[in-house]
Tab-separated table of C-alpha atoms in Angstrom:
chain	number	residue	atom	x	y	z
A	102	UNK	CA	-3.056	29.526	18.382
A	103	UNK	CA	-4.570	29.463	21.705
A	104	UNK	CA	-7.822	31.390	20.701
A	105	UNK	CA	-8.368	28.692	17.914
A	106	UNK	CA	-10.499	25.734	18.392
A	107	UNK	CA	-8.289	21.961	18.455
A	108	UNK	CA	-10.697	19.334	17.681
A	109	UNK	CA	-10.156	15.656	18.594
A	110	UNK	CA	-12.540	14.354	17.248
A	111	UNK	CA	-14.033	13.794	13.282
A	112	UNK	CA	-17.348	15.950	13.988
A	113	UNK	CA	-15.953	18.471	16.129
A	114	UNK	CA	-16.203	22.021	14.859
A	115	UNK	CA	-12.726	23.887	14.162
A	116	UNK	CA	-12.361	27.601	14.537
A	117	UNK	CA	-8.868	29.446	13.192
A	118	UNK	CA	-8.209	33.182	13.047
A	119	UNK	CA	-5.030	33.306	10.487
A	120	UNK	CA	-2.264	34.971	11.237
A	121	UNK	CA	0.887	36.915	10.324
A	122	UNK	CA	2.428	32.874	10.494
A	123	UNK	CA	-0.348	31.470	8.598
A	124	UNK	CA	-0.782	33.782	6.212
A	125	UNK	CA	0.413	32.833	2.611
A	126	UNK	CA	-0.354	29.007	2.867
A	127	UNK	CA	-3.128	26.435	1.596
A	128	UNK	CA	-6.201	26.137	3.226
A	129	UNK	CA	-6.048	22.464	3.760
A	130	UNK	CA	-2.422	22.298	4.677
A	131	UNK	CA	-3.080	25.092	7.561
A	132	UNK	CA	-5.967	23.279	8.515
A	133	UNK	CA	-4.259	19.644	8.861
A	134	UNK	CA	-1.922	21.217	10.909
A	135	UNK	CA	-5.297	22.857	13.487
A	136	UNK	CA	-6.758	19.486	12.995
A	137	UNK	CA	-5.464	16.615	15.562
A	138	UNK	CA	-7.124	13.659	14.045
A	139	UNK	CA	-8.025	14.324	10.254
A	140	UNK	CA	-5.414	13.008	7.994
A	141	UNK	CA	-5.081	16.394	4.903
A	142	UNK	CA	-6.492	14.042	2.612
A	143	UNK	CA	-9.319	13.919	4.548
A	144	UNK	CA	-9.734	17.459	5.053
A	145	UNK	CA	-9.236	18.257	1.429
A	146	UNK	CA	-12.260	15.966	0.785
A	147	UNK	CA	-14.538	18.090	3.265
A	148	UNK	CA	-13.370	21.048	1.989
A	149	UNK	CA	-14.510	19.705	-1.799
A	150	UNK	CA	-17.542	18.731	-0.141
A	151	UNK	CA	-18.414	22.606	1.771
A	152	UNK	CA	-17.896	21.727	5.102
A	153	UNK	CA	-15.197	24.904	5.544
A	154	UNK	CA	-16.074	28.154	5.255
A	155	UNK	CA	-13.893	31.349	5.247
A	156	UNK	CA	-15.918	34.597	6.749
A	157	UNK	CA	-18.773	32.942	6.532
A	158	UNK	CA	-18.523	32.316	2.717
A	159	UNK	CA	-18.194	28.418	1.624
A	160	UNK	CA	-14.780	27.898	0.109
A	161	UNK	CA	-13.870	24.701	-1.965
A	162	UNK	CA	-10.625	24.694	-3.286
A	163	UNK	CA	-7.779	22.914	-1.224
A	164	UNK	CA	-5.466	25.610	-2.669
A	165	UNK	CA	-6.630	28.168	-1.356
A	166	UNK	CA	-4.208	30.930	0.203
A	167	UNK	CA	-5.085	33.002	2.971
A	168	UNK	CA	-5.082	35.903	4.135
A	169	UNK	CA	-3.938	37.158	7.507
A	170	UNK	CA	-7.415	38.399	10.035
A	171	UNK	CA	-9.934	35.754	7.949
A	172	UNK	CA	-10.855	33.128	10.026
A	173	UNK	CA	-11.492	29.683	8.955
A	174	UNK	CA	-14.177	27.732	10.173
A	175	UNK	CA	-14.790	23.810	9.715
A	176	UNK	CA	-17.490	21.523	10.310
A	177	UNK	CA	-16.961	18.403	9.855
A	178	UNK	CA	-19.929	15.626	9.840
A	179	UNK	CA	-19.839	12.776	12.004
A	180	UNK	CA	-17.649	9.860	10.091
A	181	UNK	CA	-20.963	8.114	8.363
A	182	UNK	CA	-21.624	4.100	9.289
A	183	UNK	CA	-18.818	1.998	6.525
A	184	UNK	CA	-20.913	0.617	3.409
A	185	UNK	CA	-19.444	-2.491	3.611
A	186	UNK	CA	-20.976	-5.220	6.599
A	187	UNK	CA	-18.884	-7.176	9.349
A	188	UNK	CA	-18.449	-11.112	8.135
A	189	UNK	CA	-16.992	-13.765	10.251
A	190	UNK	CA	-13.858	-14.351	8.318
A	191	UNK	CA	-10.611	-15.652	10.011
A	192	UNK	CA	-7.619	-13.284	9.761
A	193	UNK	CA	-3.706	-14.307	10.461
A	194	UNK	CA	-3.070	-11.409	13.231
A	195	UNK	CA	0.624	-10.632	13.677
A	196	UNK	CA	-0.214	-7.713	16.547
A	197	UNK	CA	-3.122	-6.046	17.364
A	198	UNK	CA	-3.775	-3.291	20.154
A	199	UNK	CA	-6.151	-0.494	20.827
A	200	UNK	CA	-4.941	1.725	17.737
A	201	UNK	CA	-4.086	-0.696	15.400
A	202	UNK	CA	-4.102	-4.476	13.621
A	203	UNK	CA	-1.615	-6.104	11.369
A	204	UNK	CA	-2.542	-8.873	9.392
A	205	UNK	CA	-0.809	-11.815	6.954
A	206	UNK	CA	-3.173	-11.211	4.171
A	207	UNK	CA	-3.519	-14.554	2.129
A	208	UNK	CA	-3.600	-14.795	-1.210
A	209	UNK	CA	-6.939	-14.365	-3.143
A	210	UNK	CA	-8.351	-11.562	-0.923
A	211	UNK	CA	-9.132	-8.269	-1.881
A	212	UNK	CA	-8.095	-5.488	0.646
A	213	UNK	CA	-11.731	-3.207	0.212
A	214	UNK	CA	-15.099	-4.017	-1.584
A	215	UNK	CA	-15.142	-3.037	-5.317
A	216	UNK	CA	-16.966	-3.913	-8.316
A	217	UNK	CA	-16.887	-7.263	-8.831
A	218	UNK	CA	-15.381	-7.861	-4.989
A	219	UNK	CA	-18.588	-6.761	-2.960
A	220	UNK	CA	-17.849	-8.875	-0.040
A	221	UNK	CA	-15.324	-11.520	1.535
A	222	UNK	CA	-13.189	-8.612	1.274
A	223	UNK	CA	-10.472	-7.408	4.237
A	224	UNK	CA	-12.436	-4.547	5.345
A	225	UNK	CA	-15.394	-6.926	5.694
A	226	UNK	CA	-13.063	-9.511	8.231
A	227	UNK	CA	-11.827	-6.094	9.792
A	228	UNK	CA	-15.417	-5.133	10.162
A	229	UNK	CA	-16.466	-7.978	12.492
A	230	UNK	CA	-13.168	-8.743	14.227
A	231	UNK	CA	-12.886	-4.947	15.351
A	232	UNK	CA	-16.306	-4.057	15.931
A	233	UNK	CA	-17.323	-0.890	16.120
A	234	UNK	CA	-14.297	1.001	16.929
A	235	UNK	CA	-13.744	0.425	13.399
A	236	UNK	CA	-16.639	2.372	11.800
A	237	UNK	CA	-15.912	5.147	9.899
A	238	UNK	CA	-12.159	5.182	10.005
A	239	UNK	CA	-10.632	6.943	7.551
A	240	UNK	CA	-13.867	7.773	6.349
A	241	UNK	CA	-16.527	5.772	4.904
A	242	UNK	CA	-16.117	2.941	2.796
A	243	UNK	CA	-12.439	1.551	3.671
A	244	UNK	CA	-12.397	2.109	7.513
A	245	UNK	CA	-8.853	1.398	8.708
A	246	UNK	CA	-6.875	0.910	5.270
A	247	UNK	CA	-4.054	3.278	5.112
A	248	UNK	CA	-2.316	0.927	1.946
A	249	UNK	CA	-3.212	-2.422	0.138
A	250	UNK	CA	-2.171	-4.958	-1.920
A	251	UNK	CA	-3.216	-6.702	-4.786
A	252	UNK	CA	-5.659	-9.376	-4.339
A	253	UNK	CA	-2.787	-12.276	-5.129
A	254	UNK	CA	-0.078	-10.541	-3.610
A	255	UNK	CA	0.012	-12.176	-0.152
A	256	UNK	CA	1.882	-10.396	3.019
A	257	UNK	CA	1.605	-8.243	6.155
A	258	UNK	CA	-0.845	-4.992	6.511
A	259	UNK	CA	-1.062	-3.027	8.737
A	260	UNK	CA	-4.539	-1.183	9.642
A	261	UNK	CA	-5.770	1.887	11.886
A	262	UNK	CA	-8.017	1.195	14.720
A	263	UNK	CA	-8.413	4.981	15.290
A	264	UNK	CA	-8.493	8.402	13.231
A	265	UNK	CA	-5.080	9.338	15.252
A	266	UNK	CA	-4.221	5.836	14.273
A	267	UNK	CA	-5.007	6.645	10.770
A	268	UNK	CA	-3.738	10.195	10.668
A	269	UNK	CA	-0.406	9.114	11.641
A	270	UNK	CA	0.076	5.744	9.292
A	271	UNK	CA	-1.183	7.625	5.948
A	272	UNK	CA	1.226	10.196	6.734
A	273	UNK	CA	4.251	8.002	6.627
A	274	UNK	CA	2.849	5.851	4.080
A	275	UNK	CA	2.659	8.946	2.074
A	276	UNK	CA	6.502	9.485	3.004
A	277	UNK	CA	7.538	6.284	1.691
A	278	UNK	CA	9.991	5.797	4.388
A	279	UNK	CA	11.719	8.730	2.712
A	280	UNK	CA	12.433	10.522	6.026
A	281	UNK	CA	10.617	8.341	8.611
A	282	UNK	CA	11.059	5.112	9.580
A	283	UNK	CA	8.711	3.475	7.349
A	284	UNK	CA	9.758	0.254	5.664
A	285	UNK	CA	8.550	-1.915	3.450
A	286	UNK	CA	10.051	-5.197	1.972
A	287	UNK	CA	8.204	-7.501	-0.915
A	288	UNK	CA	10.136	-11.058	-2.107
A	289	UNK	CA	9.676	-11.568	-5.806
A	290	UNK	CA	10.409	-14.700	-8.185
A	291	UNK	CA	11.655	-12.915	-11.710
A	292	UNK	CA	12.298	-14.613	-15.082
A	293	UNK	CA	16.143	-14.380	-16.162
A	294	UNK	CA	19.581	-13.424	-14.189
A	295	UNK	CA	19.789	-9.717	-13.453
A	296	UNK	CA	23.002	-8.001	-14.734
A	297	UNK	CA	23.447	-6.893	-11.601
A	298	UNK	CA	23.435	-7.559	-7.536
A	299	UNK	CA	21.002	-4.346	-6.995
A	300	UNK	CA	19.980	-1.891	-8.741
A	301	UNK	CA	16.826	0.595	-9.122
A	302	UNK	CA	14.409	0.826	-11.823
A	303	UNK	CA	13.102	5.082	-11.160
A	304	UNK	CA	10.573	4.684	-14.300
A	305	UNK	CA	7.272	6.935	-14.413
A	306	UNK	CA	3.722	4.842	-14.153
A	307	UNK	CA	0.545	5.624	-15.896
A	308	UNK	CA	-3.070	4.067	-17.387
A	309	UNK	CA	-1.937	1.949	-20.250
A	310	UNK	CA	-3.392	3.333	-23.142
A	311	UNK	CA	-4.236	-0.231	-24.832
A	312	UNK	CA	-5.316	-1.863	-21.248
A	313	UNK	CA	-7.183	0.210	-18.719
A	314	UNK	CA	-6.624	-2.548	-16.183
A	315	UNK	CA	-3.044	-2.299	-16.763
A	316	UNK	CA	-0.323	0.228	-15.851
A	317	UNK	CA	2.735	1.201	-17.804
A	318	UNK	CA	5.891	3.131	-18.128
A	319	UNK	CA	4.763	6.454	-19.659
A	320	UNK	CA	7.208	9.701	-19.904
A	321	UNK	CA	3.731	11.701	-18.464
A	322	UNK	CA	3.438	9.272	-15.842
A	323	UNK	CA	3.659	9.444	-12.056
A	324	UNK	CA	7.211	9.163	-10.530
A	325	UNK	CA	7.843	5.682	-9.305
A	326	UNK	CA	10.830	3.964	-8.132
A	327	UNK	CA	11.613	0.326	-6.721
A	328	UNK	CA	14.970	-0.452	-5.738
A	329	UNK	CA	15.784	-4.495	-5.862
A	330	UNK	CA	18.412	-6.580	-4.414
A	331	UNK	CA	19.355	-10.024	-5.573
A	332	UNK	CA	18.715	-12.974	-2.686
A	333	UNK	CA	18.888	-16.058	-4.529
A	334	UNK	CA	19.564	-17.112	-8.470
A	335	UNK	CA	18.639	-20.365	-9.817
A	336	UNK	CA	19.143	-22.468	-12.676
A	337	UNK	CA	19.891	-24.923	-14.990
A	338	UNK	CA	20.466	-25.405	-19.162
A	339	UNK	CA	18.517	-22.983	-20.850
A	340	UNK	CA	16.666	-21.158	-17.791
A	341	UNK	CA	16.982	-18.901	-15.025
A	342	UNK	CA	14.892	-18.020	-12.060
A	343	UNK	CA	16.257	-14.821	-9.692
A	344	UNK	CA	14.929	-14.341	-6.099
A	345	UNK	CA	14.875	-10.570	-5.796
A	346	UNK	CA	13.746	-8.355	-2.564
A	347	UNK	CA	12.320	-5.217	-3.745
A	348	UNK	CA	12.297	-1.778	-1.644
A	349	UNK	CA	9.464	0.677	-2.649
A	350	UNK	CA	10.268	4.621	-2.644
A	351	UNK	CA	7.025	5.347	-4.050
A	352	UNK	CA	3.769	3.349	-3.873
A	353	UNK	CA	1.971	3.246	-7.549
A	354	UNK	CA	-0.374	0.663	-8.697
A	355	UNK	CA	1.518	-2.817	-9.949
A	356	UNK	CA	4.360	-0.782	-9.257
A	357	UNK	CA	7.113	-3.978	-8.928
A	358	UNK	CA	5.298	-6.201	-11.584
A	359	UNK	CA	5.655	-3.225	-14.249
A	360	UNK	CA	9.582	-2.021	-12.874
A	361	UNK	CA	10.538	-5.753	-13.106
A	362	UNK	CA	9.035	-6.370	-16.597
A	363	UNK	CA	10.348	-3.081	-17.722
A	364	UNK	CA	13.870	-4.207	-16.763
A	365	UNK	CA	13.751	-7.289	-18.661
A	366	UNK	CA	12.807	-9.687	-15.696
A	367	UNK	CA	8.956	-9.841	-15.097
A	368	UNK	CA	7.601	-12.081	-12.289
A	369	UNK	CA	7.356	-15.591	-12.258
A	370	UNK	CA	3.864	-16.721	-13.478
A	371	UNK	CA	2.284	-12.950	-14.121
A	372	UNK	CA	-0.018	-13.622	-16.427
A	373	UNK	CA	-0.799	-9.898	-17.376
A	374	UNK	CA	2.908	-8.595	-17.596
A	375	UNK	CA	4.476	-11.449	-18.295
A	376	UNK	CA	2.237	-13.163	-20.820
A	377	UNK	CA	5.391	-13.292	-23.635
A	378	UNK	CA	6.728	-15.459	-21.217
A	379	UNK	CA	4.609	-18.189	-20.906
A	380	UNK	CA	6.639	-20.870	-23.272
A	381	UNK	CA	9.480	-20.562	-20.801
A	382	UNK	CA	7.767	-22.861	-18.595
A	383	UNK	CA	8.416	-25.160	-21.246
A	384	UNK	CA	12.344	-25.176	-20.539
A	385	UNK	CA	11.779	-26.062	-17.177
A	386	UNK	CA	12.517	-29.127	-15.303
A	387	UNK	CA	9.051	-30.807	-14.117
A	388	UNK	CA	10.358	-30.377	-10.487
A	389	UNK	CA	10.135	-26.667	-10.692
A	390	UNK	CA	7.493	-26.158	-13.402
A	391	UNK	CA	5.294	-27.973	-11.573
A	392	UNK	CA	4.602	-25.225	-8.410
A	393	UNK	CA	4.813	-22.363	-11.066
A	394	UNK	CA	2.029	-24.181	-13.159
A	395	UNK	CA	0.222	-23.981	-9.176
A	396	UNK	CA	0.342	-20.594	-8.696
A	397	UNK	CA	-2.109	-19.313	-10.702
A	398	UNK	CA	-0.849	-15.809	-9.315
A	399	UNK	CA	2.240	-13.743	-9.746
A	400	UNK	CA	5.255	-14.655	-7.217
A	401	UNK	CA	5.258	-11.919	-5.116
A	402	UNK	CA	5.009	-11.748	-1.380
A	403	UNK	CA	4.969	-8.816	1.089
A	404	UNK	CA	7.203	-9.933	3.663
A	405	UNK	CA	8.209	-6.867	5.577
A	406	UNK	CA	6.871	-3.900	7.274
A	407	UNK	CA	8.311	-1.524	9.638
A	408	UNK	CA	6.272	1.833	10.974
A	409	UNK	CA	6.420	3.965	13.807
A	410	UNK	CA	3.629	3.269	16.619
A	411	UNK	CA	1.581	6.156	15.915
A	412	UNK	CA	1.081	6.577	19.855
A	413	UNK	CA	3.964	5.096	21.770
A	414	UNK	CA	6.083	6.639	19.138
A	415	UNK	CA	7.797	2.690	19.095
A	416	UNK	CA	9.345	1.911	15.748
A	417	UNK	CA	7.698	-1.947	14.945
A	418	UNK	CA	8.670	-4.734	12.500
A	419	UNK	CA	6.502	-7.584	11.424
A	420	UNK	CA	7.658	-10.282	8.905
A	421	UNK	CA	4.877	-12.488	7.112
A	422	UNK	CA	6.733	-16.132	6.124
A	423	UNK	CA	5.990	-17.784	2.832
A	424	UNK	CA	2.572	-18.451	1.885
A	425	UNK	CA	2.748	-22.365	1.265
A	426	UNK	CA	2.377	-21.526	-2.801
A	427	UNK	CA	5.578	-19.427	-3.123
A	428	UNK	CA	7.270	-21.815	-0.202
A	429	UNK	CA	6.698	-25.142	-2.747
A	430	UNK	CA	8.534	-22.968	-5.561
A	431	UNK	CA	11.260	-21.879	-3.364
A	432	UNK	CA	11.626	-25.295	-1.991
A	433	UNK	CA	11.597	-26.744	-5.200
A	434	UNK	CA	14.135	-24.022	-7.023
A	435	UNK	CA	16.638	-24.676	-3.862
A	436	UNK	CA	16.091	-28.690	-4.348
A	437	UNK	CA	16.455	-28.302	-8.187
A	438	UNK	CA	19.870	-26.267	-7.167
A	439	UNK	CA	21.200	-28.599	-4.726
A	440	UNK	CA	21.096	-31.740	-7.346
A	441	UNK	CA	22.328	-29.833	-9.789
A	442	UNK	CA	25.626	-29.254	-8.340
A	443	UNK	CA	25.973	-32.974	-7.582
């Protein structure tokens, strides 16, 4: 390795002569490993785009397996200006240093511009609060974001300041806390009394075929798999209300809203996965229907995160409380409770 080029930075050119070692693997696997600061994902989107070139000769497929004696050469452009323009919009910071921000996100905000969300948007608070160190992260048009959440899931992000920054947190994002320490911790309010204290719900996702704003459990889906542990149960004659914390081993798109309705206990107030479930609010006492009736949003809540400092090598943990929303239901299912046993 020592006659190869190391870049450190996005638009520095990256020489590697393969060898005996090398020789056998993927193009942008070998070349994430070269690469200090790209994350592979990254790379494998330069190499689609024809900024590597083997011998001399453009080469744009990822998969690609070399050969020992070629010698790989990429050039990668400097990270272009993010799309999306700084606005003066106040964030709940949990931490902040020079290679990273975590944030309570509050419900109603979307994590990155997109149609129909051009602006007022995460990135766009990230934008101004950060500056410039932000531009370009990751990129071009969601500088920083190594996850999200769903515009009315409230909870704590976390978000790269730097390309190491972002290198580092995609990777274990992309682990799932699987072998690092990533961690991640969501509270959810689900119809019904599970069968059972914990449990896991490992149930392949896809496109629903009848909904393409939905997802669904499909046999040719992508694997997915929550695990859930009861906190809290609730109720009275004729109704039910669980409190369940829910773990994710894989990171898919609605991924607890579809596990939990799949089981039998969708979440509280969902009104696209738990639309047959709307009449139930109708069984309710008016102390509890009341903040369900207020929500407007599904009851779910990020309200853990752990990660490894992708610097200091420090393992961190942030905890977002109740938004005030899901804090009036709990309040009100625990008040419910405690004149009910009198």
């Amino acid at each position: 390795m020592a006659e190869n080029t190391v870049a450190d930075f996005e638009g520095d050119e990256v020489e590697v002569v393969v060898d005996a070692e090398m020789a056998g693997g993927r193009l942008d696997a070998t070349l994430a490993r070269v690469h200090t600061v790209l994350s592979r994902n990254r790379i494998k989107d330069l190499i689609l785009e024809g900024a590597v070139s083997i011998d001399g000769k453009t080469v744009s497929e990822p998969k690609y397996r070399l050969t020992a004696g070629e010698t790989i050469t990429l050039l990668a452009p400097p990270p272009e200006d993010a799309d999306p323009q700084p606005q003066d919009i106040p964030l709940d910071i949990l931490f902040e240093d020079d290679q990273l921000i975590v944030v309570n996100k509050p419900v109603g905000m979307v994590v990155h511009p997109a149609p129909g969300s051009p602006d007022r948007t995460l990135v766009n608070a990230l934008l101004f609060h950060c500056g410039d160190s932000l531009q370009g992260i990751g990129g071009v048009k969601r500088p920083g974001i190594v996850h999200r959440l769903d515009r009315d899931t409230s909870g704590v992000m976390v978000a790269a300041k730097t390309e190491t920054a972002h290198k580092h947190l995609s990777a274990q994002f992309a682990d799932h806390g699987r072998t690092g320490p990533l961690h991640r911790a969501y509270l959810a309010y689900v119809w019904g009394s599970t069968e059972t204290a914990k449990g896991t719900v490992d149930a392949p996702l896809g496109r629903d075929q009848n909904n393409r704003l939905k997802q669904a459990v499909r046999r040719d889906g992508r694997e997915a798999i929550t695990h859930y542990f009861v906190e809290a149960r609730f109720g009275g004659e004729g109704w039910d209300i669980t409190r369940v914390q829910c773990h994710l081993e894989t990171g898919r798109t609605h991924q607890i809203r579809v596990h939990m309705a799949h089981i039998g206990h969708p979440l509280v107030a969902d009104t696209v996965y738990a639309s047959g479930y709307a009449t139930k609010i109708n069984r309710l006492p008016a102390d509890v229907a009341q903040p369900i009736l207020a929500l407007g949003r599904q009851a779910l809540h990020a309200a853990e995160l752990g990660f490894e400092h992708p610097v200091t090598g420090e393992e961190m943990f942030f905890e977002a409380d109740l938004p005030p929303d899901l804090q009036a239901l709990d309040d009100a299912l625990q008040n419910h409770d405690k004149a009910f046993a009198r």
